[in-house]
Amino acid sequence: MHWKNSTQFSEALPMLDNLTKPYEGFPLADLSRHQCKWPVNRAQAGELHLFCGEVVQNGHPYCVEHCRKAYSSPRA
């Protein structure tokens, strides 16, 4: 993208900042049935619980990474 002036660049900074913010998760109400429902924060009662949101593994409520965690045997 070519910036014609510094004002255009300054106005784009908030948008660019959103792309580089750390992943925080998604509220359950915002997820479709095709998105991972693995909780990603340690919300207390009354706080917003956030969930992974990645594409689910076929037939499961979780993405591939979280299926591995959910369905693996505990280590001795």
PDB file of C-alpha atoms in Angstrom:
ATOM      1  CA  MET A   1       0.000   0.000   0.000  1.00  0.00           C
ATOM      2  CA  HIS A   2       1.262   3.475  -0.848  1.00  0.00           C
ATOM      3  CA  TRP A   3       0.635   6.234   1.701  1.00  0.00           C
ATOM      4  CA  LYS A   4       0.012   9.659   0.152  1.00  0.00           C
ATOM      5  CA  ASN A   5       0.639  11.452   3.446  1.00  0.00           C
ATOM      6  CA  SER A   6       1.358  10.834   7.110  1.00  0.00           C
ATOM      7  CA  THR A   7      -2.298  11.403   8.061  1.00  0.00           C
ATOM      8  CA  GLN A   8      -3.374   8.357   6.044  1.00  0.00           C
ATOM      9  CA  PHE A   9      -0.690   6.293   7.779  1.00  0.00           C
ATOM     10  CA  SER A  10      -1.737   7.542  11.253  1.00  0.00           C
ATOM     11  CA  GLU A  11      -5.360   6.697  10.539  1.00  0.00           C
ATOM     12  CA  ALA A  12      -4.379   3.147   9.547  1.00  0.00           C
ATOM     13  CA  LEU A  13      -2.378   2.472  12.737  1.00  0.00           C
ATOM     14  CA  PRO A  14      -5.343   1.343  14.886  1.00  0.00           C
ATOM     15  CA  MET A  15      -6.318  -1.156  12.171  1.00  0.00           C
ATOM     16  CA  LEU A  16      -2.740  -2.460  11.995  1.00  0.00           C
ATOM     17  CA  ASP A  17      -2.568  -2.669  15.791  1.00  0.00           C
ATOM     18  CA  ASN A  18      -5.598  -4.987  15.799  1.00  0.00           C
ATOM     19  CA  LEU A  19      -3.734  -7.373  13.491  1.00  0.00           C
ATOM     20  CA  THR A  20      -0.744  -7.605  15.826  1.00  0.00           C
ATOM     21  CA  LYS A  21      -2.536  -7.843  19.183  1.00  0.00           C
ATOM     22  CA  PRO A  22      -2.078 -11.139  21.038  1.00  0.00           C
ATOM     23  CA  TYR A  23      -4.782 -13.757  20.540  1.00  0.00           C
ATOM     24  CA  GLU A  24      -7.396 -13.483  23.271  1.00  0.00           C
ATOM     25  CA  GLY A  25     -10.167 -15.875  22.213  1.00  0.00           C
ATOM     26  CA  PHE A  26     -13.851 -15.460  21.386  1.00  0.00           C
ATOM     27  CA  PRO A  27     -17.076 -15.313  23.422  1.00  0.00           C
ATOM     28  CA  LEU A  28     -19.117 -18.515  23.117  1.00  0.00           C
ATOM     29  CA  ALA A  29     -22.075 -16.631  21.615  1.00  0.00           C
ATOM     30  CA  ASP A  30     -19.866 -15.536  18.691  1.00  0.00           C
ATOM     31  CA  LEU A  31     -18.832 -19.088  17.712  1.00  0.00           C
ATOM     32  CA  SER A  32     -20.495 -21.297  15.119  1.00  0.00           C
ATOM     33  CA  ARG A  33     -20.809 -25.067  15.470  1.00  0.00           C
ATOM     34  CA  HIS A  34     -17.695 -25.374  13.307  1.00  0.00           C
ATOM     35  CA  GLN A  35     -15.447 -23.515  15.754  1.00  0.00           C
ATOM     36  CA  CYS A  36     -13.505 -24.900  18.717  1.00  0.00           C
ATOM     37  CA  LYS A  37     -15.191 -24.514  22.114  1.00  0.00           C
ATOM     38  CA  TRP A  38     -12.014 -25.035  24.195  1.00  0.00           C
ATOM     39  CA  PRO A  39     -11.800 -22.383  26.971  1.00  0.00           C
ATOM     40  CA  VAL A  40      -8.681 -20.229  26.621  1.00  0.00           C
ATOM     41  CA  ASN A  41      -8.914 -18.001  29.685  1.00  0.00           C
ATOM     42  CA  ARG A  42      -9.395 -18.574  33.377  1.00  0.00           C
ATOM     43  CA  ALA A  43     -12.474 -16.390  33.772  1.00  0.00           C
ATOM     44  CA  GLN A  44     -14.029 -16.241  37.203  1.00  0.00           C
ATOM     45  CA  ALA A  45     -17.780 -16.246  37.841  1.00  0.00           C
ATOM     46  CA  GLY A  46     -19.301 -13.172  36.221  1.00  0.00           C
ATOM     47  CA  GLU A  47     -16.347 -12.601  33.878  1.00  0.00           C
ATOM     48  CA  LEU A  48     -16.371 -13.172  30.127  1.00  0.00           C
ATOM     49  CA  HIS A  49     -15.320 -16.714  29.231  1.00  0.00           C
ATOM     50  CA  LEU A  50     -13.349 -16.919  25.977  1.00  0.00           C
ATOM     51  CA  PHE A  51     -12.923 -19.897  23.660  1.00  0.00           C
ATOM     52  CA  CYS A  52     -10.421 -20.981  20.981  1.00  0.00           C
ATOM     53  CA  GLY A  53     -12.502 -20.463  17.819  1.00  0.00           C
ATOM     54  CA  GLU A  54     -10.283 -22.475  15.428  1.00  0.00           C
ATOM     55  CA  VAL A  55     -11.948 -24.834  12.938  1.00  0.00           C
ATOM     56  CA  VAL A  56     -13.118 -28.026  14.690  1.00  0.00           C
ATOM     57  CA  GLN A  57     -11.927 -31.520  13.890  1.00  0.00           C
ATOM     58  CA  ASN A  58     -14.740 -33.378  12.101  1.00  0.00           C
ATOM     59  CA  GLY A  59     -17.258 -34.764  14.600  1.00  0.00           C
ATOM     60  CA  HIS A  60     -15.656 -33.104  17.651  1.00  0.00           C
ATOM     61  CA  PRO A  61     -16.276 -29.870  19.569  1.00  0.00           C
ATOM     62  CA  TYR A  62     -12.564 -28.981  19.475  1.00  0.00           C
ATOM     63  CA  CYS A  63      -9.818 -28.180  16.951  1.00  0.00           C
ATOM     64  CA  VAL A  64      -7.038 -30.708  16.279  1.00  0.00           C
ATOM     65  CA  GLU A  65      -4.736 -29.285  18.971  1.00  0.00           C
ATOM     66  CA  HIS A  66      -7.418 -29.262  21.653  1.00  0.00           C
ATOM     67  CA  CYS A  67      -8.697 -32.730  20.662  1.00  0.00           C
ATOM     68  CA  ARG A  68      -5.194 -34.012  21.412  1.00  0.00           C
ATOM     69  CA  LYS A  69      -5.370 -32.461  24.880  1.00  0.00           C
ATOM     70  CA  ALA A  70      -8.962 -33.513  25.575  1.00  0.00           C
ATOM     71  CA  TYR A  71      -8.727 -37.109  24.397  1.00  0.00           C
ATOM     72  CA  SER A  72      -5.202 -38.084  25.445  1.00  0.00           C
ATOM     73  CA  SER A  73      -4.386 -40.391  28.338  1.00  0.00           C
ATOM     74  CA  PRO A  74      -2.940 -38.729  31.432  1.00  0.00           C
ATOM     75  CA  ARG A  75       0.791 -39.203  31.790  1.00  0.00           C
ATOM     76  CA  ALA A  76       1.997 -41.279  34.712  1.00  0.00           C
TER      77      ALA A  76
END
